[in-house]
Short mmCIF file of C-alpha atoms (C1' of nucleotides) in Angstrom, two decimals:
data_model
loop_
_atom_site.label_atom_id
_atom_site.label_comp_id
_atom_site.label_asym_id
_atom_site.label_seq_id
_atom_site.Cartn_x
_atom_site.Cartn_y
_atom_site.Cartn_z
CA UNK N 1 -30.69 -18.53 -56.25
CA UNK N 2 -33.16 -18.55 -54.22
CA UNK N 3 -33.63 -17.39 -50.52
CA UNK N 4 -36.22 -18.82 -48.15
CA UNK N 5 -37.23 -21.53 -45.49
CA UNK N 6 -33.77 -23.85 -45.46
CA UNK N 7 -35.23 -26.88 -46.72
CA UNK N 8 -32.42 -28.46 -47.23
CA UNK N 9 -30.89 -27.97 -43.65
CA UNK N 10 -33.53 -29.63 -42.45
CA UNK N 11 -33.04 -32.62 -45.38
CA UNK N 12 -30.03 -33.09 -44.54
CA UNK N 13 -29.71 -33.43 -40.90
CA UNK N 14 -32.27 -36.35 -41.90
CA UNK N 15 -30.22 -36.81 -44.83
CA UNK N 16 -28.32 -38.66 -42.72
CA UNK N 17 -28.36 -42.98 -41.79
CA UNK N 18 -27.06 -42.98 -38.84
CA UNK N 19 -29.89 -39.99 -37.60
CA UNK N 20 -33.10 -41.73 -40.35
CA UNK N 21 -32.48 -43.82 -37.79
CA UNK N 22 -33.38 -42.68 -34.29
CA UNK N 23 -35.76 -40.35 -36.31
CA UNK N 24 -37.36 -43.76 -36.89
CA UNK N 25 -37.23 -45.19 -34.31
CA UNK N 26 -38.67 -41.92 -32.50
CA UNK N 27 -42.02 -41.80 -34.86
CA UNK N 28 -43.05 -44.88 -32.47
CA UNK N 29 -44.04 -42.14 -29.63
CA UNK N 30 -41.88 -42.88 -26.49
CA UNK N 31 -38.75 -40.86 -26.16
CA UNK N 32 -35.51 -42.86 -25.38
CA UNK N 33 -32.56 -42.06 -24.32
CA UNK N 34 -29.22 -41.29 -25.99
CA UNK N 35 -27.84 -44.97 -25.99
CA UNK N 36 -31.18 -46.02 -26.82
CA UNK N 37 -30.13 -44.39 -29.61
CA UNK N 38 -27.02 -44.86 -30.07
CA UNK N 39 -27.80 -48.70 -30.67
CA UNK N 40 -30.88 -48.06 -33.46
CA UNK N 41 -28.69 -46.14 -34.97
CA UNK N 42 -26.37 -48.49 -35.06
CA UNK N 43 -22.87 -46.11 -34.23
CA UNK N 44 -21.27 -45.52 -31.24
CA UNK N 45 -22.33 -43.00 -27.79
CA UNK N 46 -19.99 -40.26 -29.02
CA UNK N 47 -21.42 -40.38 -32.84
CA UNK N 48 -25.05 -41.15 -31.35
CA UNK N 49 -24.39 -37.47 -28.87
CA UNK N 50 -23.10 -35.50 -31.19
CA UNK N 51 -26.00 -36.72 -33.79
CA UNK N 52 -28.01 -35.95 -31.63
CA UNK N 53 -26.70 -32.60 -30.79
CA UNK N 54 -27.47 -31.03 -33.91
CA UNK N 55 -31.04 -32.66 -34.34
CA UNK N 56 -31.69 -30.81 -31.48
CA UNK N 57 -30.60 -27.92 -33.22
CA UNK N 58 -31.99 -27.66 -35.89
CA UNK N 59 -35.47 -27.37 -33.90
CA UNK N 60 -36.34 -31.93 -35.02
CA UNK N 61 -35.93 -33.24 -31.00
CA UNK N 62 -37.51 -32.43 -27.97
CA UNK N 63 -35.26 -32.88 -24.60
CA UNK N 64 -36.22 -34.54 -21.30
CA UNK N 65 -33.94 -34.61 -18.58
CA UNK N 66 -34.88 -37.49 -15.83
CA UNK N 67 -32.38 -37.57 -13.22
CA UNK N 68 -28.96 -39.00 -15.56
CA UNK N 69 -30.84 -39.71 -18.20
CA UNK N 70 -32.19 -37.73 -20.70
CA UNK N 71 -34.73 -38.62 -22.98
CA UNK N 72 -35.22 -37.17 -26.82
CA UNK N 73 -38.64 -37.29 -28.44
CA UNK N 74 -39.36 -35.96 -31.68
CA UNK N 75 -40.64 -32.35 -30.99
CA UNK N 76 -44.00 -32.51 -32.34
CA UNK N 77 -46.50 -33.61 -35.20
CA UNK N 78 -45.10 -30.81 -37.70
CA UNK N 79 -41.96 -33.11 -37.73
CA UNK N 80 -43.46 -36.42 -37.19
CA UNK N 81 -45.94 -35.62 -40.27
CA UNK N 82 -42.33 -34.92 -42.29
CA UNK N 83 -40.80 -38.08 -41.78
CA UNK N 84 -44.46 -39.40 -43.12
CA UNK N 85 -43.70 -37.65 -46.00
CA UNK N 86 -40.43 -39.20 -46.53
CA UNK N 87 -41.16 -41.98 -45.45
CA UNK N 88 -44.40 -42.78 -48.96
CA UNK N 89 -41.57 -41.19 -51.06
CA UNK N 90 -38.89 -44.12 -49.82
CA UNK N 91 -41.97 -46.59 -50.32
CA UNK N 92 -42.72 -45.46 -53.87
CA UNK N 93 -39.79 -45.01 -54.78
CA UNK N 94 -37.08 -47.85 -53.52
CA UNK N 95 -36.05 -51.09 -54.38
CA UNK N 96 -40.10 -52.81 -55.13
CA UNK N 97 -39.40 -55.59 -52.91
CA UNK N 98 -41.13 -58.35 -55.15
CA UNK N 99 -43.55 -59.12 -50.89
CA UNK N 100 -43.97 -56.76 -48.14
CA UNK N 101 -42.52 -58.81 -45.55
CA UNK N 102 -44.98 -60.01 -43.05
CA UNK N 103 -44.26 -57.19 -40.49
CA UNK N 104 -44.99 -55.00 -43.81
CA UNK N 105 -48.93 -56.41 -43.34
CA UNK N 106 -48.70 -55.66 -39.87
CA UNK N 107 -47.55 -52.27 -40.55
CA UNK N 108 -49.94 -51.10 -43.02
CA UNK N 109 -52.61 -53.05 -40.35
CA UNK N 110 -51.99 -50.88 -37.08
CA UNK N 111 -48.98 -48.38 -36.65
CA UNK N 112 -48.42 -46.03 -34.12
CA UNK N 113 -47.66 -42.69 -35.68
CA UNK N 114 -45.39 -40.77 -32.79
CA UNK N 115 -48.31 -41.34 -29.80
CA UNK N 116 -51.99 -41.78 -31.17
CA UNK N 117 -53.07 -45.36 -33.66
CA UNK N 118 -52.26 -45.72 -37.52
CA UNK N 119 -52.65 -47.80 -40.60
CA UNK N 120 -56.50 -49.58 -42.05
CA UNK N 121 -57.45 -50.14 -38.90
CA UNK N 122 -57.38 -46.69 -37.79
CA UNK N 123 -58.72 -45.11 -41.22
CA UNK N 124 -61.56 -47.23 -40.49
CA UNK N 125 -61.96 -46.21 -37.07
CA UNK N 126 -62.29 -42.21 -38.38
CA UNK N 127 -64.04 -43.15 -40.41
CA UNK N 128 -66.68 -45.13 -38.15
CA UNK N 129 -66.53 -42.67 -35.82
CA UNK N 130 -67.21 -39.18 -38.53
CA UNK N 131 -70.82 -41.53 -40.21
CA UNK N 132 -71.93 -42.13 -36.26
CA UNK N 133 -71.69 -38.28 -35.23
CA UNK N 134 -69.45 -39.02 -32.60
CA UNK N 135 -67.17 -36.74 -34.33
CA UNK N 136 -67.52 -34.17 -37.17
CA UNK N 137 -64.97 -33.36 -39.85
CA UNK N 138 -64.33 -29.67 -41.69
CA UNK N 139 -61.82 -30.24 -44.17
CA UNK N 140 -58.77 -31.33 -42.62
CA UNK N 141 -60.57 -30.18 -39.26
CA UNK N 142 -61.70 -32.16 -36.31
CA UNK N 143 -64.28 -31.64 -34.07
CA UNK N 144 -65.86 -33.47 -31.06
CA UNK N 145 -69.46 -34.15 -32.41
CA UNK N 146 -72.89 -34.40 -29.98
CA UNK N 147 -72.43 -37.72 -29.32
CA UNK N 148 -68.21 -37.51 -28.54
CA UNK N 149 -68.85 -36.76 -24.66
CA UNK N 150 -71.20 -39.48 -23.75
CA UNK N 151 -68.67 -41.94 -26.28
CA UNK N 152 -66.15 -41.21 -24.84
CA UNK N 153 -66.76 -41.08 -20.69
CA UNK N 154 -68.09 -44.36 -21.60
CA UNK N 155 -64.53 -45.15 -21.87
CA UNK N 156 -62.94 -42.78 -19.17
CA UNK N 157 -61.15 -40.50 -21.64
CA UNK N 158 -62.21 -37.30 -20.95
CA UNK N 159 -62.30 -35.17 -23.76
CA UNK N 160 -62.68 -32.07 -21.83
CA UNK N 161 -59.20 -32.64 -20.95
CA UNK N 162 -58.08 -28.83 -21.77
CA UNK N 163 -54.42 -28.78 -23.18
CA UNK N 164 -52.45 -26.56 -25.35
CA UNK N 165 -52.56 -29.56 -28.08
CA UNK N 166 -55.31 -30.20 -29.79
CA UNK N 167 -58.31 -32.57 -29.08
CA UNK N 168 -58.38 -34.09 -32.28
CA UNK N 169 -55.95 -33.66 -35.67
CA UNK N 170 -56.22 -35.73 -38.90
CA UNK N 171 -52.87 -36.93 -40.04
CA UNK N 172 -52.57 -38.77 -43.42
CA UNK N 173 -52.38 -41.41 -43.02
CA UNK N 174 -49.13 -42.94 -45.74
CA UNK N 175 -50.08 -46.34 -46.39
CA UNK N 176 -53.92 -45.99 -46.75
CA UNK N 177 -53.15 -42.73 -47.80
CA UNK N 178 -56.98 -40.55 -46.08
CA UNK N 179 -56.80 -39.26 -43.09
CA UNK N 180 -56.04 -41.29 -39.47
CA UNK N 181 -57.62 -39.35 -36.03
CA UNK N 182 -54.06 -37.75 -34.06
CA UNK N 183 -55.12 -35.29 -31.39
CA UNK N 184 -54.67 -35.46 -27.81
CA UNK N 185 -57.66 -37.81 -28.73
CA UNK N 186 -55.93 -40.23 -30.72
CA UNK N 187 -53.43 -40.93 -27.82
CA UNK N 188 -55.73 -41.44 -25.39
CA UNK N 189 -57.63 -43.71 -27.97
CA UNK N 190 -54.20 -45.90 -28.22
CA UNK N 191 -54.08 -45.73 -24.32
CA UNK N 192 -56.67 -46.85 -24.27
CA UNK N 193 -55.80 -50.11 -26.37
CA UNK N 194 -52.79 -50.90 -24.81
CA UNK N 195 -53.41 -49.72 -21.40
CA UNK N 196 -56.77 -53.30 -21.81
CA UNK N 197 -53.79 -55.34 -23.55
CA UNK N 198 -56.25 -55.05 -27.02
CA UNK N 199 -52.70 -55.37 -28.60
CA UNK N 200 -49.44 -55.14 -27.45
CA UNK N 201 -46.81 -53.03 -29.57
CA UNK N 202 -45.00 -55.27 -31.59
CA UNK N 203 -41.13 -55.38 -29.87
CA UNK N 204 -38.50 -52.87 -31.66
CA UNK N 205 -40.92 -51.92 -34.68
CA UNK N 206 -43.64 -49.18 -35.18
CA UNK N 207 -46.13 -52.25 -35.73
CA UNK N 208 -49.53 -52.95 -32.94
CA UNK N 209 -50.53 -56.60 -32.74
CA UNK N 210 -54.14 -57.05 -32.14
CA UNK N 211 -55.07 -60.12 -30.41
CA UNK N 212 -58.08 -61.43 -31.20
CA UNK N 213 -60.49 -61.51 -28.57
CA UNK N 214 -58.76 -57.50 -28.00
CA UNK N 215 -59.88 -57.12 -32.20
CA UNK N 216 -62.83 -58.65 -31.37
CA UNK N 217 -63.30 -55.63 -28.53
CA UNK N 218 -62.18 -52.21 -31.05
CA UNK N 219 -63.58 -53.29 -33.45
CA UNK N 220 -67.23 -53.88 -31.21
CA UNK N 221 -66.12 -50.60 -29.36
CA UNK N 222 -64.96 -48.27 -31.92
CA UNK N 223 -66.70 -50.13 -36.00
CA UNK N 224 -70.09 -51.04 -34.48
CA UNK B 1 -29.98 -51.50 -36.33
CA UNK B 2 -33.38 -50.53 -38.38
CA UNK B 3 -34.45 -51.31 -41.85
CA UNK B 4 -37.06 -50.09 -43.94
CA UNK B 5 -37.46 -47.61 -46.73
CA UNK B 6 -34.34 -46.14 -47.20
CA UNK B 7 -35.24 -42.98 -45.82
CA UNK B 8 -32.11 -40.96 -45.29
CA UNK B 9 -31.45 -41.29 -49.62
CA UNK B 10 -33.86 -39.73 -50.38
CA UNK B 11 -33.00 -36.99 -47.53
CA UNK B 12 -29.98 -37.01 -48.54
CA UNK B 13 -31.58 -35.40 -51.95
CA UNK B 14 -33.08 -33.09 -50.30
CA UNK B 15 -30.60 -31.94 -48.39
CA UNK B 16 -27.69 -30.34 -50.87
CA UNK B 17 -28.49 -26.54 -51.05
CA UNK B 18 -28.33 -26.67 -54.26
CA UNK B 19 -30.66 -30.16 -55.08
CA UNK B 20 -33.06 -27.77 -52.81
CA UNK B 21 -33.12 -25.08 -54.45
CA UNK B 22 -33.44 -26.81 -57.98
CA UNK B 23 -36.49 -28.88 -56.26
CA UNK B 24 -37.93 -25.80 -54.92
CA UNK B 25 -37.69 -24.04 -58.26
CA UNK B 26 -39.47 -27.24 -59.50
CA UNK B 27 -42.19 -26.35 -56.89
CA UNK B 28 -43.33 -23.79 -59.28
CA UNK B 29 -44.60 -27.07 -61.81
CA UNK B 30 -43.22 -25.62 -65.38
CA UNK B 31 -40.66 -27.26 -65.86
CA UNK B 32 -37.14 -26.33 -66.39
CA UNK B 33 -33.49 -26.60 -68.71
CA UNK B 34 -29.70 -28.25 -66.56
CA UNK B 35 -29.02 -24.22 -67.62
CA UNK B 36 -31.67 -22.52 -65.90
CA UNK B 37 -31.25 -25.28 -63.25
CA UNK B 38 -27.72 -24.81 -62.71
CA UNK B 39 -28.78 -20.72 -62.62
CA UNK B 40 -31.86 -21.15 -60.24
CA UNK B 41 -29.06 -22.86 -58.02
CA UNK B 42 -25.99 -20.80 -58.35
CA UNK B 43 -23.74 -23.79 -59.40
CA UNK B 44 -22.33 -24.33 -63.09
CA UNK B 45 -23.98 -26.27 -65.66
CA UNK B 46 -21.36 -29.41 -64.70
CA UNK B 47 -22.36 -29.13 -61.24
CA UNK B 48 -26.18 -29.21 -61.98
CA UNK B 49 -25.80 -31.67 -64.37
CA UNK B 50 -24.34 -33.81 -61.88
CA UNK B 51 -26.87 -33.29 -59.69
CA UNK B 52 -29.61 -33.81 -62.21
CA UNK B 53 -28.76 -36.95 -62.47
CA UNK B 54 -28.02 -37.89 -59.51
CA UNK B 55 -32.01 -36.55 -58.64
CA UNK B 56 -33.53 -38.72 -61.34
CA UNK B 57 -31.78 -41.41 -59.47
CA UNK B 58 -32.79 -41.56 -57.33
CA UNK B 59 -37.32 -41.24 -58.59
CA UNK B 60 -37.67 -38.07 -57.09
CA UNK B 61 -37.14 -36.22 -61.06
CA UNK B 62 -38.95 -36.83 -64.63
CA UNK B 63 -37.46 -36.03 -67.68
CA UNK B 64 -38.99 -35.05 -70.95
CA UNK B 65 -36.21 -35.16 -73.42
CA UNK B 66 -37.40 -32.57 -76.61
CA UNK B 67 -34.91 -31.90 -79.62
CA UNK B 68 -32.22 -30.38 -77.67
CA UNK B 69 -33.26 -29.29 -75.47
CA UNK B 70 -33.94 -31.46 -72.25
CA UNK B 71 -36.80 -30.70 -69.58
CA UNK B 72 -36.63 -31.45 -66.12
CA UNK B 73 -40.01 -31.95 -63.18
CA UNK B 74 -40.55 -32.92 -60.03
CA UNK B 75 -41.75 -37.04 -60.12
CA UNK B 76 -45.03 -36.02 -59.37
CA UNK B 77 -47.41 -35.01 -56.14
CA UNK B 78 -46.36 -37.45 -53.85
CA UNK B 79 -42.72 -35.61 -54.29
CA UNK B 80 -44.01 -32.18 -54.10
CA UNK B 81 -46.08 -32.97 -51.31
CA UNK B 82 -42.83 -33.43 -49.16
CA UNK B 83 -40.83 -31.01 -50.16
CA UNK B 84 -43.98 -29.50 -48.58
CA UNK B 85 -43.71 -30.77 -45.42
CA UNK B 86 -40.16 -30.11 -44.75
CA UNK B 87 -40.60 -26.26 -46.64
CA UNK B 88 -43.44 -26.45 -43.31
CA UNK B 89 -40.62 -27.83 -40.47
CA UNK B 90 -38.28 -24.98 -42.06
CA UNK B 91 -40.33 -22.21 -41.50
CA UNK B 92 -41.63 -23.48 -38.10
CA UNK B 93 -37.91 -24.14 -36.75
CA UNK B 94 -36.41 -21.61 -38.76
CA UNK B 95 -34.76 -18.04 -37.39
CA UNK B 96 -37.65 -16.98 -37.16
CA UNK B 97 -38.67 -13.51 -39.17
CA UNK B 98 -39.62 -11.06 -37.19
CA UNK B 99 -41.52 -10.02 -39.59
CA UNK B 100 -42.56 -12.03 -42.81
CA UNK B 101 -41.23 -10.06 -46.03
CA UNK B 102 -43.62 -8.48 -48.63
CA UNK B 103 -43.09 -12.51 -51.37
CA UNK B 104 -44.42 -13.41 -47.47
CA UNK B 105 -47.55 -12.83 -47.73
CA UNK B 106 -48.21 -12.41 -51.15
CA UNK B 107 -47.47 -16.35 -50.98
CA UNK B 108 -49.59 -16.52 -48.78
CA UNK B 109 -52.92 -15.39 -51.11
CA UNK B 110 -51.82 -17.31 -53.72
CA UNK B 111 -49.31 -19.09 -54.94
CA UNK B 112 -48.46 -22.11 -57.47
CA UNK B 113 -48.47 -25.43 -56.21
CA UNK B 114 -46.22 -28.47 -58.32
CA UNK B 115 -49.29 -27.69 -61.02
CA UNK B 116 -51.76 -26.04 -59.12
CA UNK B 117 -53.31 -22.76 -57.07
CA UNK B 118 -52.38 -23.15 -53.46
CA UNK B 119 -52.99 -20.29 -51.12
CA UNK B 120 -55.89 -18.75 -49.15
CA UNK B 121 -57.55 -17.90 -52.66
CA UNK B 122 -57.21 -21.73 -53.16
CA UNK B 123 -58.24 -22.89 -49.94
CA UNK B 124 -61.78 -20.77 -50.04
CA UNK B 125 -62.22 -21.72 -53.42
CA UNK B 126 -61.78 -25.45 -52.46
CA UNK B 127 -64.48 -24.85 -49.68
CA UNK B 128 -66.82 -22.63 -51.69
CA UNK B 129 -67.10 -24.75 -54.38
CA UNK B 130 -67.99 -27.94 -51.46
CA UNK B 131 -70.44 -25.68 -49.91
CA UNK B 132 -72.49 -24.68 -53.61
CA UNK B 133 -72.23 -28.55 -54.04
CA UNK B 134 -69.90 -28.74 -56.97
CA UNK B 135 -67.28 -30.67 -55.55
CA UNK B 136 -68.46 -33.28 -52.63
CA UNK B 137 -65.28 -34.52 -49.68
CA UNK B 138 -65.53 -37.71 -48.89
CA UNK B 139 -62.60 -37.63 -46.16
CA UNK B 140 -59.33 -36.94 -48.38
CA UNK B 141 -61.28 -37.94 -51.38
CA UNK B 142 -62.41 -35.49 -53.20
CA UNK B 143 -65.51 -36.44 -56.16
CA UNK B 144 -67.06 -34.49 -58.77
CA UNK B 145 -70.25 -33.75 -57.09
CA UNK B 146 -73.85 -33.21 -59.35
CA UNK B 147 -72.99 -29.23 -60.59
CA UNK B 148 -69.38 -29.67 -61.36
CA UNK B 149 -70.44 -30.13 -65.36
CA UNK B 150 -72.63 -27.39 -65.80
CA UNK B 151 -70.05 -24.79 -63.32
CA UNK B 152 -67.08 -26.11 -65.39
CA UNK B 153 -68.21 -26.73 -69.61
CA UNK B 154 -68.94 -22.52 -68.69
CA UNK B 155 -65.87 -21.84 -67.86
CA UNK B 156 -64.64 -24.48 -70.96
CA UNK B 157 -63.43 -27.05 -68.29
CA UNK B 158 -63.94 -30.71 -69.71
CA UNK B 159 -64.62 -32.27 -66.15
CA UNK B 160 -64.77 -35.86 -68.32
CA UNK B 161 -61.21 -35.19 -69.91
CA UNK B 162 -59.39 -39.28 -69.07
CA UNK B 163 -55.97 -38.91 -67.93
CA UNK B 164 -54.19 -41.37 -65.64
CA UNK B 165 -53.63 -38.45 -62.92
CA UNK B 166 -57.16 -37.94 -61.14
CA UNK B 167 -59.30 -35.20 -61.67
CA UNK B 168 -59.77 -33.72 -58.08
CA UNK B 169 -57.05 -34.07 -54.66
CA UNK B 170 -57.36 -32.84 -52.39
CA UNK B 171 -53.35 -31.18 -51.10
CA UNK B 172 -52.03 -30.25 -47.50
CA UNK B 173 -51.37 -26.59 -48.02
CA UNK B 174 -48.40 -25.88 -45.66
CA UNK B 175 -49.57 -22.32 -45.15
CA UNK B 176 -52.67 -22.78 -44.57
CA UNK B 177 -52.43 -25.85 -42.38
CA UNK B 178 -56.28 -26.80 -44.73
CA UNK B 179 -57.18 -28.44 -47.98
CA UNK B 180 -56.90 -27.63 -51.72
CA UNK B 181 -58.18 -28.70 -54.77
CA UNK B 182 -55.71 -30.66 -57.12
CA UNK B 183 -55.51 -33.01 -59.30
CA UNK B 184 -56.20 -32.86 -63.59
CA UNK B 185 -59.45 -29.99 -61.89
CA UNK B 186 -56.69 -27.97 -60.17
CA UNK B 187 -54.28 -28.01 -63.14
CA UNK B 188 -56.88 -26.87 -65.50
CA UNK B 189 -58.04 -24.32 -62.96
CA UNK B 190 -54.93 -22.67 -62.29
CA UNK B 191 -54.49 -22.25 -66.29
CA UNK B 192 -58.08 -21.08 -67.05
CA UNK B 193 -56.35 -18.32 -63.95
CA UNK B 194 -53.76 -17.89 -66.62
CA UNK B 195 -55.11 -17.62 -69.39
CA UNK B 196 -57.50 -14.63 -69.16
CA UNK B 197 -55.32 -13.03 -67.39
CA UNK B 198 -57.08 -12.41 -63.54
CA UNK B 199 -53.60 -12.78 -62.63
CA UNK B 200 -49.57 -13.52 -63.49
CA UNK B 201 -46.66 -15.46 -61.79
CA UNK B 202 -44.16 -12.91 -60.15
CA UNK B 203 -41.13 -14.19 -61.53
CA UNK B 204 -38.85 -16.52 -60.51
CA UNK B 205 -41.46 -17.35 -56.78
CA UNK B 206 -44.23 -19.34 -56.95
CA UNK B 207 -46.01 -16.17 -55.92
CA UNK B 208 -49.02 -15.61 -58.06
CA UNK B 209 -49.61 -12.23 -58.09
CA UNK B 210 -54.40 -10.90 -58.66
CA UNK B 211 -54.27 -8.43 -61.04
CA UNK B 212 -57.80 -5.97 -59.09
CA UNK B 213 -60.41 -6.42 -62.24
CA UNK B 214 -58.99 -10.14 -62.35
CA UNK B 215 -59.84 -10.82 -58.32
CA UNK B 216 -63.03 -9.65 -58.91
CA UNK B 217 -63.70 -12.39 -62.30
CA UNK B 218 -62.10 -15.30 -60.20
CA UNK B 219 -64.60 -14.06 -56.40
CA UNK B 220 -67.29 -13.61 -59.24
CA UNK B 221 -66.62 -17.48 -60.98
CA UNK B 222 -65.46 -19.46 -58.44
CA UNK B 223 -66.36 -17.92 -54.72
CA UNK B 224 -69.80 -16.40 -55.60
"C1'" DG Z 1 -20.35 -29.97 -93.89
"C1'" DG Z 2 -19.68 -27.01 -90.14
"C1'" DA Z 3 -20.38 -23.89 -86.65
"C1'" DA Z 4 -22.74 -23.02 -82.38
"C1'" DT Z 5 -26.09 -24.14 -78.66
"C1'" DG Z 6 -27.33 -27.45 -75.03
"C1'" DC Z 7 -25.83 -30.78 -71.74
"C1'" DT Z 8 -23.06 -34.73 -69.78
"C1'" DT Z 9 -19.23 -36.71 -68.95
"C1'" DC Z 10 -13.65 -37.03 -66.72
"C1'" DG Z 11 -10.31 -35.24 -63.59
"C1'" DA Z 12 -8.77 -33.34 -59.64
"C1'" DC Z 13 -9.29 -30.89 -56.14
"C1'" DA Z 14 -11.12 -29.62 -51.90
"C1'" DA Z 15 -14.14 -29.05 -48.40
"C1'" DG Z 16 -17.58 -30.76 -44.90
"C1'" DG Z 17 -18.97 -34.35 -42.03
"C1'" DA Z 18 -19.39 -39.10 -40.17
"C1'" DT Z 19 -16.71 -42.05 -37.03
"C1'" DC Z 20 -14.83 -43.39 -32.99
"C1'" DG Z 21 -10.50 -44.17 -28.94
"C1'" DA Z 22 -9.24 -41.73 -24.55
"C1'" DA Z 23 -10.90 -37.92 -21.50
"C1'" DC Z 24 -13.80 -35.66 -19.10
"C1'" DT Z 25 -18.64 -34.47 -16.41
"C1'" DA Z 26 -22.48 -35.80 -13.81
"C1'" DT Z 27 -25.69 -38.05 -11.57
"C1'" DG Z 28 -27.26 -42.19 -7.92
"C1'" DC Z 29 -26.00 -45.53 -4.96
"C1'" DG Z 30 -23.91 -47.65 -0.78
"C1'" DC O 1 -16.95 -40.52 -0.12
"C1'" DG O 2 -16.22 -43.83 -4.19
"C1'" DC O 3 -17.76 -46.34 -7.15
"C1'" DA O 4 -21.09 -47.03 -11.15
"C1'" DT O 5 -24.00 -45.43 -14.93
"C1'" DA O 6 -25.65 -42.10 -18.49
"C1'" DG O 7 -24.02 -38.95 -21.24
"C1'" DT O 8 -20.70 -35.08 -23.87
"C1'" DT O 9 -16.40 -32.34 -25.48
"C1'" DC O 10 -12.07 -33.51 -27.76
"C1'" DG O 11 -9.46 -34.56 -31.37
"C1'" DA O 12 -7.32 -37.57 -35.19
"C1'" DT O 13 -8.54 -40.06 -38.97
"C1'" DC O 14 -10.51 -41.43 -42.94
"C1'" DC O 15 -14.15 -41.22 -46.17
"C1'" DT O 16 -17.42 -39.16 -49.04
"C1'" DT O 17 -19.04 -35.66 -52.40
"C1'" DG O 18 -19.45 -31.40 -53.80
"C1'" DT O 19 -17.16 -28.66 -56.99
"C1'" DC O 20 -14.95 -26.76 -61.60
"C1'" DG O 21 -12.00 -26.57 -66.10
"C1'" DA O 22 -12.16 -28.95 -70.32
"C1'" DA O 23 -12.95 -32.16 -73.24
"C1'" DG O 24 -16.89 -35.26 -75.51
"C1'" DC O 25 -21.31 -36.26 -77.53
"C1'" DA O 26 -25.35 -34.82 -79.31
"C1'" DT O 27 -28.37 -31.93 -81.82
"C1'" DT O 28 -30.62 -27.44 -84.89
"C1'" DC O 29 -29.77 -23.98 -87.78
"C1'" DC O 30 -27.12 -21.94 -91.53
#
DNA sequence: GGAATGCTTCGACAAGGATCGAACTATGCG
DNA sequence: CGCATAGTTCGATCCTTGTCGAAGCATTCC
């Protein structure tokens, strides 16, 4: 008999199909209401409500009440990381689809991971930022480099803005198996990409699709 | 309604207490027989057998038959990584014990992670090996450095031994939140530590306890 | 060959939990 | 104040799944 952290409790929360669908939906990073999550999960509102209270009690979700709306979101990056890890295993051991569908391909190129960009583009971006010493990597720790202030202020991103969350964080990418940039800076960059309309979020998916012009802009700024 | 990798299936496999105990036990890296796992999980043999076949079917375990013994082990590093991630969340959201027990402290210092060393000692070791250019880090990729051959051959470890598994791999440490060394090299180093009796494995736990003399030896070789 | 050990399969039972309809509470709008 | 919308709670139902004892295979040892 073992003791220790109750991993069965956490895993069984993710282990119900309805709840797994909800969590997957929330990996998109935007908080959703109970009814939206009910729809995502394909269950009735009462059922969804019951699941949501369990996830809350389990500490996997955060809740923001706004008037009569209640927005549920993932509790934090650590939870998101766990889901990514489970997705990785499910992809690996799951029934290998002969050909990954077009949506899969898009997901591999660029997708939202909680609140920042992930996928090939994101991994390439982080590599390039480190090459140019905009960022410095020290193991899984990422810090601002000498060129950071000038580079990001030109984009209208204030890297000095303080928050409880770290500015930079490395996040393991399940498709590329390398790190991409998370933290407030990662989130700010994703915001920028969407705000500038370089890319748009695929409806009902985590995929992020760049427009031809937007892709050029993005590569110009981050991959040059 | 969503589709995609069946994460609920994987998570629900881990979500049963008996199975979670088995998987946690296997995080120690040594393959165990069905009866040993039944004992670990605190269930009868038939029950354990049923769980094991489910875990096999789910692709989380590997099986090696040796005569009338059947040794079950984790299917691979990716599965181990997923379990670590779940442990991390469970630790974070779980009922915060006021004081981590002595075993927890020992686990933080040094423990077995699948087949290699983890914990503060392991993270420090990797840092130092990279400083000394025995190893080279390139993002989450770790490669052998110029000083590798001489350093490891002096220890009787053949870094050129080829296997399907990569020689070096970075593995995220849940207690320190930084990477430590995995891969065949990580496994070989752990073997060395145990073989030289620098440390012994705590019975029925993942903790690795260094002897005073062994600790000096280890630090001499890897942290100097 | 026969006994012993390791493990799996079968059958029956019990319990947990997912589900939904209906009733209830809360917020916003006119 | 009254109606509409968002969400939770309650109760009943039903089904999945974990559980173990007993019996059945397989392998090794004597």
